[in-house]
Structures are given as structure tokens and as C-alpha cells.
Short mmCIF file of C-alpha atoms in Angstrom, two decimals:
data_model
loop_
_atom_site.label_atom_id
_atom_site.label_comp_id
_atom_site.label_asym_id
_atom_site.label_seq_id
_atom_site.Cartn_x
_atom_site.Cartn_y
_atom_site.Cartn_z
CA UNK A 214 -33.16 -39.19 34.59
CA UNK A 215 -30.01 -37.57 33.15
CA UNK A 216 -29.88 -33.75 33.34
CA UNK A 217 -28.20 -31.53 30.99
CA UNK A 218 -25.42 -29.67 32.37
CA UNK A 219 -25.17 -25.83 31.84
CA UNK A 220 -22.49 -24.58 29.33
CA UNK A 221 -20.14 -21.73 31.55
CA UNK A 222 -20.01 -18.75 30.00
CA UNK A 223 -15.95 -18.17 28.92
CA UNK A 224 -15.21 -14.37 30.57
CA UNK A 225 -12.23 -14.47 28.73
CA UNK A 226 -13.91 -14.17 25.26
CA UNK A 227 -12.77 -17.42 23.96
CA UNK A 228 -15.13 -20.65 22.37
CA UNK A 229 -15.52 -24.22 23.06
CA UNK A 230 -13.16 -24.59 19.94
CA UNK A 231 -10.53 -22.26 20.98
CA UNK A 232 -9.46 -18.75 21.38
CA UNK A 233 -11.33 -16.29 18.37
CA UNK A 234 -9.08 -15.64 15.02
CA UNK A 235 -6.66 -13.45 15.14
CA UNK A 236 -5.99 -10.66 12.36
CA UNK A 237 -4.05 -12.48 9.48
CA UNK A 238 -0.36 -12.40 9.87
CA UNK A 239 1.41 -9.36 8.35
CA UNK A 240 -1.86 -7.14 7.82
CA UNK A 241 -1.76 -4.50 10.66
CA UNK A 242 -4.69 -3.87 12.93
CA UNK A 243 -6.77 -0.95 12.10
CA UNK A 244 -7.84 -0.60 15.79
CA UNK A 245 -5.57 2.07 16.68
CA UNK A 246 -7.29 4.57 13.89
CA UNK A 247 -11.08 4.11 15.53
CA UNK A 248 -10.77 6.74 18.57
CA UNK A 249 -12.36 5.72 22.02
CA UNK A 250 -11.51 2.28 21.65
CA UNK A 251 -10.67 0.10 24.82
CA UNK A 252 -11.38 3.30 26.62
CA UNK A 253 -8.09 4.60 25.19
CA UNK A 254 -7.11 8.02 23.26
CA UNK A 255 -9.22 10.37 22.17
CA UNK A 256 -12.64 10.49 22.78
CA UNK A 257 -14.81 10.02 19.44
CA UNK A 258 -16.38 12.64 17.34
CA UNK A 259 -18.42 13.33 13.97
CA UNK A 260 -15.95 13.41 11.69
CA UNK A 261 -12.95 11.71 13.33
CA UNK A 262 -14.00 8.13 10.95
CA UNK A 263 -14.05 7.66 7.40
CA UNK A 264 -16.84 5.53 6.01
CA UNK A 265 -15.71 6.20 2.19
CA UNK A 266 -12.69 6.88 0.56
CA UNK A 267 -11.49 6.28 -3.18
CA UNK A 268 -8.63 6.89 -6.12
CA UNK A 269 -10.35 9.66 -8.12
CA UNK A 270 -7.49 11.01 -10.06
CA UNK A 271 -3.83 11.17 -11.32
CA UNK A 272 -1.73 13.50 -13.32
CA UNK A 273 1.86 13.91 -14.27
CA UNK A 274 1.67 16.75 -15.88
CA UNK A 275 -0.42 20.46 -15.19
CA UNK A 276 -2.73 19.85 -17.64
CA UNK A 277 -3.40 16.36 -16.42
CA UNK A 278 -4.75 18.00 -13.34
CA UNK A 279 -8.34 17.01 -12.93
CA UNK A 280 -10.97 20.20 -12.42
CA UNK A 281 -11.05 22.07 -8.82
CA UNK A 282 -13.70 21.02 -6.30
CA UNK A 283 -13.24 20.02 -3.08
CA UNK A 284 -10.88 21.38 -0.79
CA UNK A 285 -7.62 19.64 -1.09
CA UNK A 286 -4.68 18.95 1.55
CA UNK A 287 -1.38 17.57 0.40
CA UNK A 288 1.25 15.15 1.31
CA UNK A 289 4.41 15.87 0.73
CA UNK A 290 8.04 14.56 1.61
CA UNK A 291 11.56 12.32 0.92
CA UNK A 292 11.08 9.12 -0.68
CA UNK A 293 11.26 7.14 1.98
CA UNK A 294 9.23 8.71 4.80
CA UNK A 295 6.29 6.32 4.87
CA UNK A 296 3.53 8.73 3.28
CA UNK A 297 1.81 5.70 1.43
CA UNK A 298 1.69 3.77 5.22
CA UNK A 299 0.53 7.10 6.37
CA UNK A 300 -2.19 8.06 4.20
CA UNK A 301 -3.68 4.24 4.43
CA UNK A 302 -3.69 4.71 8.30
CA UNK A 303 -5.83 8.38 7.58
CA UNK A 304 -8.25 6.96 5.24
CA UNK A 305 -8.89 3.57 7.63
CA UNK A 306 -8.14 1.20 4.67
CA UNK A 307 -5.35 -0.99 4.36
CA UNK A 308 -3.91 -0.49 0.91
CA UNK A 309 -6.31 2.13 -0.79
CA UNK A 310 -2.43 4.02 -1.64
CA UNK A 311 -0.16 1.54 -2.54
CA UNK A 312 2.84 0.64 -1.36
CA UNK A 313 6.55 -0.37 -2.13
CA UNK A 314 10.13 -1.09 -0.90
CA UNK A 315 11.73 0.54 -3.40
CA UNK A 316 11.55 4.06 -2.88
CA UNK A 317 11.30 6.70 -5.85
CA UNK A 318 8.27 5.02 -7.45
CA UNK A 319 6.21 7.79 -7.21
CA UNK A 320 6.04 9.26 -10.09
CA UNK A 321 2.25 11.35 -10.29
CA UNK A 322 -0.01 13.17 -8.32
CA UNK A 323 -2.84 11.40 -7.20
CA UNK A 324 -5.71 12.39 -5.30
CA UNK A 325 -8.45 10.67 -3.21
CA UNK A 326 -11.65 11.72 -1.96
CA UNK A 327 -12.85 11.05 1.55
CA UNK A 328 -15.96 11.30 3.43
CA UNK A 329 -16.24 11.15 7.04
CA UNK A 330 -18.69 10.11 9.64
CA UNK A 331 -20.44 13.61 9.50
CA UNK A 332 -20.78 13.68 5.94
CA UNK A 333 -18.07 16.22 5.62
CA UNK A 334 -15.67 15.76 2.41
CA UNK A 335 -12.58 16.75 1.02
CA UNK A 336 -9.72 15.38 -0.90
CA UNK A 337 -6.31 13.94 0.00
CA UNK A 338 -3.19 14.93 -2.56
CA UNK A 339 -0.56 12.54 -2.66
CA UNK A 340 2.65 14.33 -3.79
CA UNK A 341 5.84 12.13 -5.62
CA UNK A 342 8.72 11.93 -3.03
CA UNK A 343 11.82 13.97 -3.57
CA UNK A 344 15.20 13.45 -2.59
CA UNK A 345 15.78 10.30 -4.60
CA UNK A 346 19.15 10.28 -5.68
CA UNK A 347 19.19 7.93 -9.01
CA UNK A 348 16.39 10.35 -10.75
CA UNK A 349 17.36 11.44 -13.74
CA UNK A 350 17.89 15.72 -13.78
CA UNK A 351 15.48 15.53 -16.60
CA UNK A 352 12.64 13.94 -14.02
CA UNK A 353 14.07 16.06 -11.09
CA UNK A 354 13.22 18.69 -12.98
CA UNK A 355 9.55 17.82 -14.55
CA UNK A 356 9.12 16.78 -10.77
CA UNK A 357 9.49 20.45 -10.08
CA UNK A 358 7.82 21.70 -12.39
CA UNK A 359 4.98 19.91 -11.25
CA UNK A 360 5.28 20.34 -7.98
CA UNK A 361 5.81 24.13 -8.47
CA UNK A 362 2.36 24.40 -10.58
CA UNK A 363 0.19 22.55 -7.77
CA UNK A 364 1.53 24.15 -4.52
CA UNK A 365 1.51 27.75 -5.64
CA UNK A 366 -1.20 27.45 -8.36
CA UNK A 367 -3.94 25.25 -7.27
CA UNK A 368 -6.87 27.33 -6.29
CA UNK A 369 -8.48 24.58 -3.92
CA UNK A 370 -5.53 23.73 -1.99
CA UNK A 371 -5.42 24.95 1.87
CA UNK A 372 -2.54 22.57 3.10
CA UNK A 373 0.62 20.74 3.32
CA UNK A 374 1.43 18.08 5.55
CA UNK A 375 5.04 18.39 5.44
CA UNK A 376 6.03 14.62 6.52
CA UNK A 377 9.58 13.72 8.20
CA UNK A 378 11.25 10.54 9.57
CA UNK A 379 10.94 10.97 13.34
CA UNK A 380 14.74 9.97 13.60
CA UNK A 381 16.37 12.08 11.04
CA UNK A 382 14.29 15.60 11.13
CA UNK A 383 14.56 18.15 8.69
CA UNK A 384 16.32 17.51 5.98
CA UNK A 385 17.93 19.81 3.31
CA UNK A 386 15.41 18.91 0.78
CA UNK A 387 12.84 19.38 3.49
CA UNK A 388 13.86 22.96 4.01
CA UNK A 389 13.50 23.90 0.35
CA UNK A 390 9.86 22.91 0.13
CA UNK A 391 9.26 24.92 3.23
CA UNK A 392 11.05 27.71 0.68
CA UNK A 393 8.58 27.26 -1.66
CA UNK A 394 5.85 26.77 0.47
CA UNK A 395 6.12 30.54 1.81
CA UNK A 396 5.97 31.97 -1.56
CA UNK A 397 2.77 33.75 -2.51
CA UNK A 398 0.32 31.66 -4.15
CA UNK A 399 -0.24 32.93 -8.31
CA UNK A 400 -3.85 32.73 -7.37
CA UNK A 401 -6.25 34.56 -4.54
CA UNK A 402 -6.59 31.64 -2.47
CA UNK A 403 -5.51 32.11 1.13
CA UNK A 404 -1.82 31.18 2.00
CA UNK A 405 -0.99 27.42 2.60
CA UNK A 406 -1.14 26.31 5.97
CA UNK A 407 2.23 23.95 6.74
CA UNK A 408 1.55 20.61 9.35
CA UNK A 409 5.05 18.99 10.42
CA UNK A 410 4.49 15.33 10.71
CA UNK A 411 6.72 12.85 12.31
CA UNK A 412 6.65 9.60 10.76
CA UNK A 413 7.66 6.35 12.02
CA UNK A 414 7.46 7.13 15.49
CA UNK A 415 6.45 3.09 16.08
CA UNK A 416 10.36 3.09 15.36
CA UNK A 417 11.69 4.47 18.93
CA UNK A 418 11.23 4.08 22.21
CA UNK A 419 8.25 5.29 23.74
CA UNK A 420 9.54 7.09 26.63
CA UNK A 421 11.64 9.21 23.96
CA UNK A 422 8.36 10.34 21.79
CA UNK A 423 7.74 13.27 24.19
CA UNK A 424 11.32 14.49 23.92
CA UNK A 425 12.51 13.84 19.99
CA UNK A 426 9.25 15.42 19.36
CA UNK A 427 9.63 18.56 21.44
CA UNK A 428 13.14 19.12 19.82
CA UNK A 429 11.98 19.01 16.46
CA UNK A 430 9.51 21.75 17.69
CA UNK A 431 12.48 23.44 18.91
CA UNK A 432 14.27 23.36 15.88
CA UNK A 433 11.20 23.94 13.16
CA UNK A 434 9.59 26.50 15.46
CA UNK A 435 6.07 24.96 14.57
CA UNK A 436 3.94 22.34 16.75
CA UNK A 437 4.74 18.70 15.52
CA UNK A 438 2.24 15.65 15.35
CA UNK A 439 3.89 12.39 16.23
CA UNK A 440 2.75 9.27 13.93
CA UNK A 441 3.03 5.73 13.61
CA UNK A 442 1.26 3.74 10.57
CA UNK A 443 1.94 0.83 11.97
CA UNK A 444 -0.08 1.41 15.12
CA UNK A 445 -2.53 4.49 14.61
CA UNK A 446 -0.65 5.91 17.03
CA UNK A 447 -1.50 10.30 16.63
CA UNK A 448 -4.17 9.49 13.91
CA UNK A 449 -7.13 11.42 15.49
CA UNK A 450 -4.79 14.53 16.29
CA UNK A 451 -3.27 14.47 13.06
CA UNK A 452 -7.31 13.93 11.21
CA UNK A 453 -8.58 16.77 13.62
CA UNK A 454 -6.08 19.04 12.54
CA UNK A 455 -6.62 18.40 8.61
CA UNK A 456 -10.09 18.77 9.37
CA UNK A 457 -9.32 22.10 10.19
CA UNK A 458 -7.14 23.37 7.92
CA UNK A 459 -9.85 22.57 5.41
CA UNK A 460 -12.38 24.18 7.17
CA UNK A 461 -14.50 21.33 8.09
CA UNK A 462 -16.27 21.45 11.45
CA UNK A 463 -18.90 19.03 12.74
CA UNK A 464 -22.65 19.91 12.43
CA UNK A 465 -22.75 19.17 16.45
CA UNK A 466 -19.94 20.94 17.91
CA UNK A 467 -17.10 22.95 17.01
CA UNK A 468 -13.62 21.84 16.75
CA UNK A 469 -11.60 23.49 19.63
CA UNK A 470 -8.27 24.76 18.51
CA UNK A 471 -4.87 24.20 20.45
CA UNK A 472 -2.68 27.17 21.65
CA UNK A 473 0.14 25.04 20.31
CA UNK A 474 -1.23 25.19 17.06
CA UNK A 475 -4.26 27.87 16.37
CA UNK A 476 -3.74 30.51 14.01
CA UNK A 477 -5.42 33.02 12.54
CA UNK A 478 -5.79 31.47 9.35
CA UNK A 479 -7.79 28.74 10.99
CA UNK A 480 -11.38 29.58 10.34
CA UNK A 481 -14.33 27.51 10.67
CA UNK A 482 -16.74 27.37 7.70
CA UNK A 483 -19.54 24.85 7.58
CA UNK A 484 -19.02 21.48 6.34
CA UNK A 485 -19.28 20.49 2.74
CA UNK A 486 -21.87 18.06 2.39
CA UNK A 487 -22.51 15.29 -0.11
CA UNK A 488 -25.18 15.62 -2.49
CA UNK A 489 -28.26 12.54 -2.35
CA UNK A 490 -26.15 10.47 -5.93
CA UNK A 491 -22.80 11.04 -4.02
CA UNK A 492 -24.10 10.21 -0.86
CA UNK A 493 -25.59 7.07 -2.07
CA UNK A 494 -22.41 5.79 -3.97
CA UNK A 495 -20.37 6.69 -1.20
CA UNK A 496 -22.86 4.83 1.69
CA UNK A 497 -20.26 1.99 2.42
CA UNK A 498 -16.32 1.93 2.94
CA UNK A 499 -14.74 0.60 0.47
CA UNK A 500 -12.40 -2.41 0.67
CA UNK A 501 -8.89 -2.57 -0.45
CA UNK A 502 -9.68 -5.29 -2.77
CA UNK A 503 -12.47 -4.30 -4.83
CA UNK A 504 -14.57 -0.67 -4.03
CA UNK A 505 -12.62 2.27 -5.21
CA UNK A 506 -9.47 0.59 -6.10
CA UNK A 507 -8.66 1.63 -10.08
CA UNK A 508 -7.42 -0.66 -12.65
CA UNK A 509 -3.87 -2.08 -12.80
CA UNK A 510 -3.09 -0.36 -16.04
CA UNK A 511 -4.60 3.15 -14.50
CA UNK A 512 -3.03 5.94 -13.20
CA UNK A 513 -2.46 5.36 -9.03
CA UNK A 514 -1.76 6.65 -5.78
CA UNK A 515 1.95 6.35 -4.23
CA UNK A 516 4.15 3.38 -4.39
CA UNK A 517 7.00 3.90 -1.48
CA UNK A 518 8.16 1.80 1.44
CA UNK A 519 6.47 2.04 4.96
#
């Protein structure tokens, strides 16, 4: 009589067939932006993941701005800094912004609504790059005037992530907005809190992140999170600290505050939280191909290079 012989158990993970699928070719791994995993980074917390997040307006001019609600934090920066790459990596999804290799395309506001794992929301403003050289001075200057009517009039806006390549720094144009950004808001909102963002940091060495990114602190006199789209790399710092500037803290705990970067303008306030219709629509993330993504001919988030 012929006995069956046991199957061993593969430790390595792999099947009969062959090792498990890989992530297609050319679509980066979202791994890095899910905190606590392989026993690496930061350990998880409500509100460090995004289950929903979708296009909800666009506007080119003031009075395309779409009515205050949520609090709002805003990207800004050069052309070519990588905010599209960035705010994909924030929101976990792969192309929610779009994104392009010719820089300049940007050409709107845009703004997209989040909601994390605590059921805490708030909005994400995508600014146009500036610094684009072959812009006409008639867009340069409807750029700022539209730039100038968000940042110092919008009543709902607590924050700018200011958002620099890793290898060039400050800029001129960079300085400017920091300019603008410590004038007075027109309204009585509380002044704008600035977050310096290094971008591309995937791009050097790792044994020189520690030290570009301590002499940028040097120079801008302000703590500096380190970033990398391409690998998630600084994600849950960077998340925490938006989280804070917009006054969102978890229902569980509270969200401790770095010397490096407390103020006194960071206060906690109690999170928003979404109402049973919102809550419903928002129950699943939403895919880059088909939940949230607006029509072709609509009005969208960013299109720059990575």
C-alpha cells in the first residue's frame, strides 16, 4: 500500500509554483508609508493611515475657491520639487495627484480631503509650483495673485509645508514665500505655521541624510523633515506633524510634541469627526483607478515630475 507523502511547509514564503508575485515593475511599493512594518520605524498609531482620500476641488481663480470647512494644510514649492510624488506617498495612493515630467503644469489649486484611521479629517491644498522660468509675466502674475489671496486670506488654513530639493536648499524663490508667509493674515485666523520639507532624500547617500539635513536646519533656523516618495522614507514624522498643525489628536492618546519642533501655537483640539453619510461614503480607500479620481476633462490635482 502506497502512502502519501507530506507536502514541507516552504519557510521561505515561496509555492510549489515559484516564488509569490512581485509588485508590477515601475509602480513603487507602498510599504514604507504603513508604520510598524517588518518591525521597522515608527510604531503605529490612530491616525498615522489613511483609509479615504479624494479630489474634491479646484480653482484658478479666488472666486473659484470652493466654501471653508475643514481645516486645510498646504503644499507649496519650485516646480520641480516632487510635491505630486509627495502628496501620493501622504495620502497612501499611488496616483490620486497626478504626475508629470514636464514641470510647470500646475496651473490650479486643488484640494483633497483625507480621513484617517481614527476618523479624524482634514484637507490637503496642493499649491501650483513657482519658479518656472518659461511662464508668461501675465501667469506669473495671476499665479500671485492667487497665491497671495489663499495664504493670507483663507480662514481655514493652519499650514504650509514649505517643500525643498534635499540637494539644492533654499532657494531665492523659496525665501520670498517664507516673506509672504510671515505677513499677517487679512482674516482672524491664527498665524500660519511653516514645515520645511526635504524632498528627494531617496536621491543621496544614506549616511549623508543626518548631516545635509542638520545644515539645512542650520541655515533655515527651523527643524527639517527628511522625505523620500519613492520609499516612504519620513512619512509618519512628516503625517504626525500635519496632524498637529491641524489640531487633530487621536481619541486614545495624545500626540507628544518634539522640543525640536513644539511651539506655542501647537494646540491640541479634539478631532473632527465624520458625520454617519460621510462616514459611509468614505468606508473604503479609494483606488487610483476608479474611487475618487475626477473626470479627464475636470479640474485636477498637480501635474509635476517626481
Amino acid at each position: 500500500m502506497k502512502t502519501k507523502k507530506k507536502k514541507k511547509k516552504n519557510p521561505s514564503g515561496t509555492s510549489a509554483g515559484g516564488p509569490r508575485a512581485a509588485s508590477a515593475p515601475g509602480r513603487p511599493s507602498l510599504a514604507g508609508a504603513r508604520p510598524g512594518a517588518s518591525g521597522k520605524g515608527p510604531v503605529a498609531r490612530p491616525g498615522d493611515r489613511v483609509i479615504a482620500a479624494e479630489f474634491t476641488a479646484g480653482a484658478k481663480a479666488p472666486d473659484q475657491f470652493p466654501p471653508p470647512a475643514l481645516v486645510e494644510i498646504a503644499f507649496a514649492g519650485r516646480s520641480n520639487v516632487g510635491k505630486s510624488s509627495l502628496l501620493n506617498r501622504l495620502m497612501e495612493r499611488r496616483s490620486l495627484v497626478r504626475t508629470s515630467s514636464t514641470p510647470g503644469c500646475t496651473r490650479q489649486v486643488s484640494w483633497f480631503e483625507v480621513e484617517c484611521d481614527d476618523k479624524a479629517r482634514f484637507a490637503l491644498v496642493d499649491l501650483p509650483g513657482y519658479g518656472y522660468a518659461r511662464r508668461s509675466k501675465t501667469e506669473r502674475t495671476q499665479w500671485g495673485e492667487l497665491i497671495d489671496s489663499f495664504l493670507l486670506e483663507r480662514p481655514t488654513l493652519r499650514g504650509v509645508a514649505l517643500l525643498v530639493d534635499v540637494r539644492r536648499g533654499l532657494e531665492p524663490d523659496d525665501e520670498e514665500l517664507l516673506e509672504m508667509l510671515a505677513t499677517p493674515p487679512r482674516t482672524s485666523r491664527p498665524p500660519l505655521e511653516v514645515i520645511l520639507v526635504a524632498t528627494k532624500l531617496d536621491k543621496l547617500p544614506s549616511s549623508q541624510h543626518k548631516v545635509r539635513l542638520a545644515e539645512l536646519e542650520r541655515i533655515a533656523k527651523v527643524k527639517v523633515y527628511g522625505f523620500s516618495a519613492a520609499t516612504g522614507l519620513g512619512r509618519v514624522e512628516l503625517w504626525r506633524r500635519l496632524r498637529r498643525t491641524a489640531g487633530l489628536v487621536p481619541a486614545s492618546i495624545g500626540v507628544p510634541r518634539p522640543a525640536a519642533d513644539a511651539s506655542p501655537s501647537e494646540t491640541s483640539s479634539p478631532s473632527e469627526t465624520s458625520s454617519d453619510g460621510d462616514a459611509e461614503r468614505r468606508n473604503a480607500p479609494l483606488d487610483a483607478t476608479h474611487g475618487g479620481r475626477p473626470h479627464e476633462d475636470a479640474l485636477h490635482g498637480s501635474t509635476e515630475p517626481h
